[in-house]
CSV table of C-alpha atoms in Angstrom, one decimal:
chain,number,residue,atom,x,y,z
B,10,MET,CA,0.0,0.1,-0.1
B,11,HIS,CA,1.3,3.4,-1.0
B,12,THR,CA,1.2,6.3,1.3
B,13,PRO,CA,-0.4,9.5,-0.1
B,14,ILE,CA,2.4,11.8,-1.1
B,15,GLN,CA,0.1,14.6,-2.2
B,16,GLY,CA,-3.5,14.6,-3.1
B,17,PHE,CA,-7.0,14.6,-1.4
B,18,ALA,CA,-8.6,14.0,2.0
B,19,ASP,CA,-11.2,11.9,0.5
B,20,ARG,CA,-13.3,11.8,-2.8
B,21,ALA,CA,-15.6,14.7,-1.5
B,22,ASP,CA,-12.6,16.9,-1.1
B,23,ALA,CA,-11.4,15.9,-4.6
B,24,ALA,CA,-14.8,16.7,-6.0
B,25,GLU,CA,-14.9,20.3,-4.4
B,26,GLN,CA,-11.5,21.0,-5.8
B,27,LEU,CA,-12.7,20.0,-9.2
B,28,VAL,CA,-15.6,22.3,-8.9
B,29,ASP,CA,-13.2,25.1,-8.5
B,30,CYS,CA,-11.9,24.4,-12.1
B,31,LEU,CA,-15.3,23.9,-13.7
B,32,GLN,CA,-16.9,27.0,-12.9
B,33,ALA,CA,-17.2,27.7,-16.8
B,34,TYR,CA,-20.0,25.1,-16.8
B,35,ARG,CA,-21.9,26.4,-13.9
B,36,GLY,CA,-25.5,27.3,-14.7
B,37,CYS,CA,-25.2,25.6,-18.0
B,38,ASN,CA,-27.1,22.5,-17.1
B,39,PRO,CA,-24.2,20.3,-17.6
B,40,LEU,CA,-24.9,16.4,-17.6
B,41,VAL,CA,-22.4,14.9,-15.3
B,42,LEU,CA,-21.6,11.3,-15.8
B,43,ALA,CA,-19.8,9.3,-13.2
B,44,ILE,CA,-17.9,6.0,-13.8
B,45,PRO,CA,-19.1,3.7,-11.1
B,46,ARG,CA,-18.5,3.1,-8.4
B,47,GLY,CA,-15.9,5.3,-6.7
B,48,ALA,CA,-16.7,8.4,-8.7
B,49,VAL,CA,-20.3,8.3,-8.1
B,50,PRO,CA,-20.3,10.4,-4.8
B,51,MET,CA,-18.0,12.8,-6.6
B,52,GLY,CA,-20.3,13.2,-9.6
B,53,ARG,CA,-23.2,14.1,-7.5
B,54,ILE,CA,-21.3,16.8,-5.7
B,55,ILE,CA,-20.1,18.2,-9.0
B,56,ALA,CA,-23.5,18.3,-10.5
B,57,GLU,CA,-25.1,19.8,-7.6
B,58,ARG,CA,-22.4,22.6,-7.4
B,59,LEU,CA,-22.8,23.5,-11.0
B,60,GLY,CA,-26.4,23.3,-11.3
B,61,GLY,CA,-26.4,20.2,-13.6
B,62,GLU,CA,-28.1,16.6,-14.1
B,63,PHE,CA,-26.2,13.6,-12.7
B,64,ASP,CA,-26.0,10.0,-14.1
B,65,VAL,CA,-23.6,7.2,-14.5
B,66,VAL,CA,-21.9,5.9,-17.7
B,67,LEU,CA,-21.3,2.0,-17.3
B,68,VAL,CA,-17.9,0.8,-18.2
B,69,ARG,CA,-15.8,-1.9,-17.1
B,70,LYS,CA,-12.2,-2.8,-16.7
B,71,LEU,CA,-11.0,-5.9,-18.5
B,72,GLY,CA,-8.6,-7.8,-16.1
B,73,ALA,CA,-5.6,-9.7,-17.1
B,74,PRO,CA,-5.8,-13.5,-16.6
B,75,GLY,CA,-4.4,-14.2,-13.2
B,76,ASN,CA,-4.1,-10.5,-12.3
B,77,PRO,CA,-7.5,-9.1,-12.5
B,78,GLU,CA,-6.5,-5.7,-11.0
B,79,TYR,CA,-4.3,-5.0,-14.2
B,80,ALA,CA,-6.4,-3.5,-16.9
B,81,ILE,CA,-5.7,-5.0,-20.3
B,82,GLY,CA,-8.5,-2.9,-21.6
B,83,ALA,CA,-11.9,-1.6,-20.9
B,84,ILE,CA,-15.7,-2.4,-22.3
B,85,ASP,CA,-18.7,-0.4,-22.5
B,86,GLU,CA,-22.5,-1.7,-22.2
B,87,ALA,CA,-22.6,-2.2,-26.2
B,88,GLY,CA,-19.6,-4.4,-26.0
B,89,ASN,CA,-17.3,-1.8,-27.6
B,90,THR,CA,-13.6,-2.6,-26.4
B,91,THR,CA,-10.8,-0.3,-25.8
B,92,MET,CA,-7.5,-2.1,-25.3
B,93,ASN,CA,-4.5,-0.8,-23.1
B,94,PRO,CA,-2.0,0.2,-25.8
B,95,GLU,CA,0.7,-1.2,-23.3
B,96,VAL,CA,-0.6,-4.8,-23.8
B,97,ASP,CA,0.6,-6.8,-26.7
B,98,PRO,CA,-2.6,-8.4,-28.4
B,99,GLY,CA,-0.4,-11.5,-29.3
B,100,ASP,CA,0.0,-12.2,-25.6
B,101,LEU,CA,-3.7,-12.6,-25.0
B,102,ASP,CA,-5.6,-15.7,-25.4
B,103,PRO,CA,-8.8,-14.9,-27.5
B,104,ALA,CA,-11.0,-17.3,-25.7
B,105,SER,CA,-10.0,-15.8,-22.3
B,106,LEU,CA,-10.5,-12.3,-23.4
B,107,ALA,CA,-14.0,-13.1,-24.9
B,108,ALA,CA,-14.9,-14.7,-21.5
B,109,GLU,CA,-13.8,-11.8,-19.7
B,110,GLN,CA,-15.9,-9.6,-22.1
B,111,GLN,CA,-18.9,-11.2,-21.5
B,112,ARG,CA,-18.4,-11.3,-17.6
B,113,GLN,CA,-18.0,-7.6,-17.6
B,114,ILE,CA,-21.0,-6.9,-19.8
B,115,ALA,CA,-23.2,-9.2,-17.4
B,116,VAL,CA,-22.0,-7.1,-14.6
B,117,MET,CA,-22.9,-3.8,-16.2
B,118,ARG,CA,-26.3,-5.3,-17.3
B,119,LYS,CA,-27.0,-6.1,-13.5
B,120,ARG,CA,-25.7,-2.9,-12.4
B,121,ARG,CA,-28.0,-1.0,-14.8
B,122,SER,CA,-31.0,-2.9,-13.5
B,123,THR,CA,-29.9,-2.3,-9.9
B,124,TYR,CA,-29.1,1.4,-10.3
B,125,MET,CA,-31.8,2.6,-12.4
B,126,PRO,CA,-34.7,0.1,-12.4
B,127,HIS,CA,-37.5,2.6,-13.0
B,128,ARG,CA,-35.9,5.1,-15.7
B,129,PRO,CA,-33.7,5.0,-18.7
B,130,ALA,CA,-30.3,6.6,-18.8
B,131,ILE,CA,-30.2,10.3,-19.4
B,132,SER,CA,-29.3,11.2,-23.0
B,133,ALA,CA,-26.1,13.0,-23.5
B,134,GLN,CA,-27.2,14.3,-27.1
B,135,GLY,CA,-26.6,18.0,-27.5
B,136,ARG,CA,-25.4,18.4,-24.0
B,137,ILE,CA,-22.3,19.8,-22.3
B,138,VAL,CA,-21.2,16.4,-20.7
B,139,LEU,CA,-18.6,15.8,-18.0
B,140,VAL,CA,-17.5,12.3,-17.5
B,141,VAL,CA,-15.9,11.9,-14.1
B,142,ASP,CA,-13.7,9.2,-12.5
B,143,ASP,CA,-11.9,9.2,-9.1
B,144,GLY,CA,-8.6,8.8,-11.0
B,145,ILE,CA,-7.1,7.7,-14.2
B,146,ALA,CA,-4.7,4.9,-14.3
B,147,THR,CA,-4.0,3.3,-17.6
B,148,GLY,CA,-6.6,5.5,-19.2
B,149,SER,CA,-8.6,2.6,-20.8
B,150,THR,CA,-11.7,3.0,-18.7
B,151,MET,CA,-12.0,6.8,-19.2
B,152,ILE,CA,-11.4,6.2,-23.0
B,153,ALA,CA,-14.1,3.6,-23.2
B,154,ALA,CA,-16.6,5.8,-21.6
B,155,LEU,CA,-15.6,8.9,-23.5
B,156,LYS,CA,-16.1,6.7,-26.7
B,157,ALA,CA,-19.5,5.4,-25.5
B,158,VAL,CA,-20.6,9.0,-24.6
B,159,ARG,CA,-19.4,10.5,-27.9
B,160,LEU,CA,-21.6,8.0,-29.9
B,161,GLN,CA,-24.7,9.9,-28.5
B,162,ASN,CA,-23.4,13.3,-30.0
B,163,PRO,CA,-22.9,15.6,-27.1
B,164,GLU,CA,-22.3,19.3,-27.8
B,165,THR,CA,-19.0,19.2,-25.7
B,166,LEU,CA,-17.5,16.3,-24.0
B,167,ILE,CA,-15.0,16.9,-20.9
B,168,CYS,CA,-12.9,14.4,-19.2
B,169,VAL,CA,-12.5,15.1,-15.4
B,170,SER,CA,-10.3,13.4,-13.0
B,171,PRO,CA,-8.6,14.5,-9.8
B,172,VAL,CA,-5.2,12.6,-10.7
B,173,ALA,CA,-3.6,10.9,-13.6
B,174,PRO,CA,-0.1,10.1,-14.8
B,175,PRO,CA,1.0,12.1,-17.7
B,176,GLU,CA,1.0,9.4,-20.3
B,177,SER,CA,-2.5,8.3,-19.6
B,178,LEU,CA,-3.8,12.0,-19.8
B,179,LYS,CA,-2.0,12.1,-23.4
B,180,ALA,CA,-3.7,8.8,-24.2
B,181,VAL,CA,-7.2,10.1,-23.2
B,182,ALA,CA,-6.9,13.7,-24.5
B,183,PRO,CA,-7.8,12.8,-28.1
B,184,PHE,CA,-11.2,11.4,-27.1
B,185,ALA,CA,-12.4,14.4,-25.2
B,186,ASP,CA,-13.0,18.2,-26.2
B,187,ALA,CA,-11.2,19.2,-23.0
B,188,VAL,CA,-9.5,17.6,-20.1
B,189,VAL,CA,-9.5,18.7,-16.3
B,190,CYS,CA,-7.1,17.0,-13.9
B,191,LEU,CA,-5.8,18.6,-10.7
B,192,LEU,CA,-2.7,16.4,-10.3
B,193,THR,CA,-0.5,14.9,-13.1
B,194,VAL,CA,2.0,12.6,-11.4
B,195,ALA,CA,4.6,10.6,-13.0
B,196,ASP,CA,5.2,8.2,-9.9
B,197,PHE,CA,1.7,6.7,-10.1
B,198,HIS,CA,1.1,3.2,-8.8
B,199,ALA,CA,-2.6,3.3,-7.9
B,200,VAL,CA,-5.4,5.9,-7.6
B,201,SER,CA,-5.7,5.0,-3.8
B,202,GLN,CA,-2.2,6.5,-3.4
B,203,PHE,CA,-3.6,10.2,-3.8
B,204,TYR,CA,-6.4,9.8,-1.0
B,205,ARG,CA,-6.0,9.7,2.6
B,206,ASN,CA,-9.5,7.9,2.8
B,207,PHE,CA,-10.3,5.8,-0.1
B,208,ALA,CA,-13.2,3.8,1.4
B,209,ALA,CA,-14.9,1.4,-1.0
B,210,VAL,CA,-18.2,2.6,-2.5
B,211,ASP,CA,-20.9,-0.4,-3.0
B,212,ASP,CA,-23.7,-0.9,-5.3
B,213,THR,CA,-26.3,0.1,-2.6
B,214,GLU,CA,-24.6,3.4,-2.0
B,215,VAL,CA,-24.6,4.1,-5.7
B,216,ALA,CA,-28.2,3.3,-6.2
B,217,ALA,CA,-29.4,5.4,-3.2
B,218,ILE,CA,-27.1,8.3,-4.8
B,219,LEU,CA,-28.9,7.9,-8.1
B,220,GLN,CA,-32.3,7.7,-6.5
B,221,GLN,CA,-31.8,11.0,-4.5
B,222,SER,CA,-30.6,12.8,-7.7
B,223,ALA,CA,-33.6,11.6,-9.5
B,224,SER,CA,-35.9,12.7,-6.7
B,225,ALA,CA,-34.2,16.2,-6.8
B,226,VAL,CA,-35.1,16.6,-10.6
B,227,GLN,CA,-38.5,15.6,-10.1
B,228,THR,CA,-39.1,18.1,-7.5
B,229,GLY,CA,-37.1,20.8,-9.6
B,230,GLY,CA,-34.1,20.8,-7.4
B,231,ALA,CA,-31.6,20.2,-10.1
B,232,GLU,CA,-33.1,23.0,-12.1
B,233,ARG,CA,-32.3,25.7,-9.5
B,234,LYS,CA,-29.3,27.7,-10.6
B,235,PRO,CA,-26.8,28.4,-7.7
B,236,SER,CA,-26.3,31.9,-6.7
B,237,LYS,CA,-23.3,33.7,-7.9
B,238,LEU,CA,-20.2,33.7,-5.9
């Protein structure tokens, strides 16, 4: 386990710091899409502070055989796959990759039904969209998310993350219209390295946050524009 050398108290702290860098989108009713699960509490804070709507974009890391924590790529709900450029495709067993893809699609289908059983995903078409994660490691998950959202023809697509290594930001940049990142750190081992409190976020918490956000929209809470600072 790596000790935080610089970074954030927790995800809420990171979200509040990101809000300071996202004031250009305040009052423009942006759509904030968080990558579950860790980014969901952050996405809600950002959406509330900017006077926008909040939802999730479902993508999953593809774990390496025998080392599921190492991302060989990522996949979206439609099955579109983004491979980690550091991985040699010749080193992968096609059958194992296909099985991992199907496992992660099944996880996303289950999560979609758990998170939002009574409403469809909010459309990104014509919207200013902020795709948020709590950190970017290889970049494959964020790229998969950005590619999935781009297919919906947003007006503007922004990648938002508290921390990332420079090579990953360089890989992500072509898939977004803008990138907002607070810390760019070469000595990057894991996202948790940059948080003093990096508690796990479970599906129950995600579903509750999404339900609260949906209730706020129904009562007009998300439509109220914050007062100017």
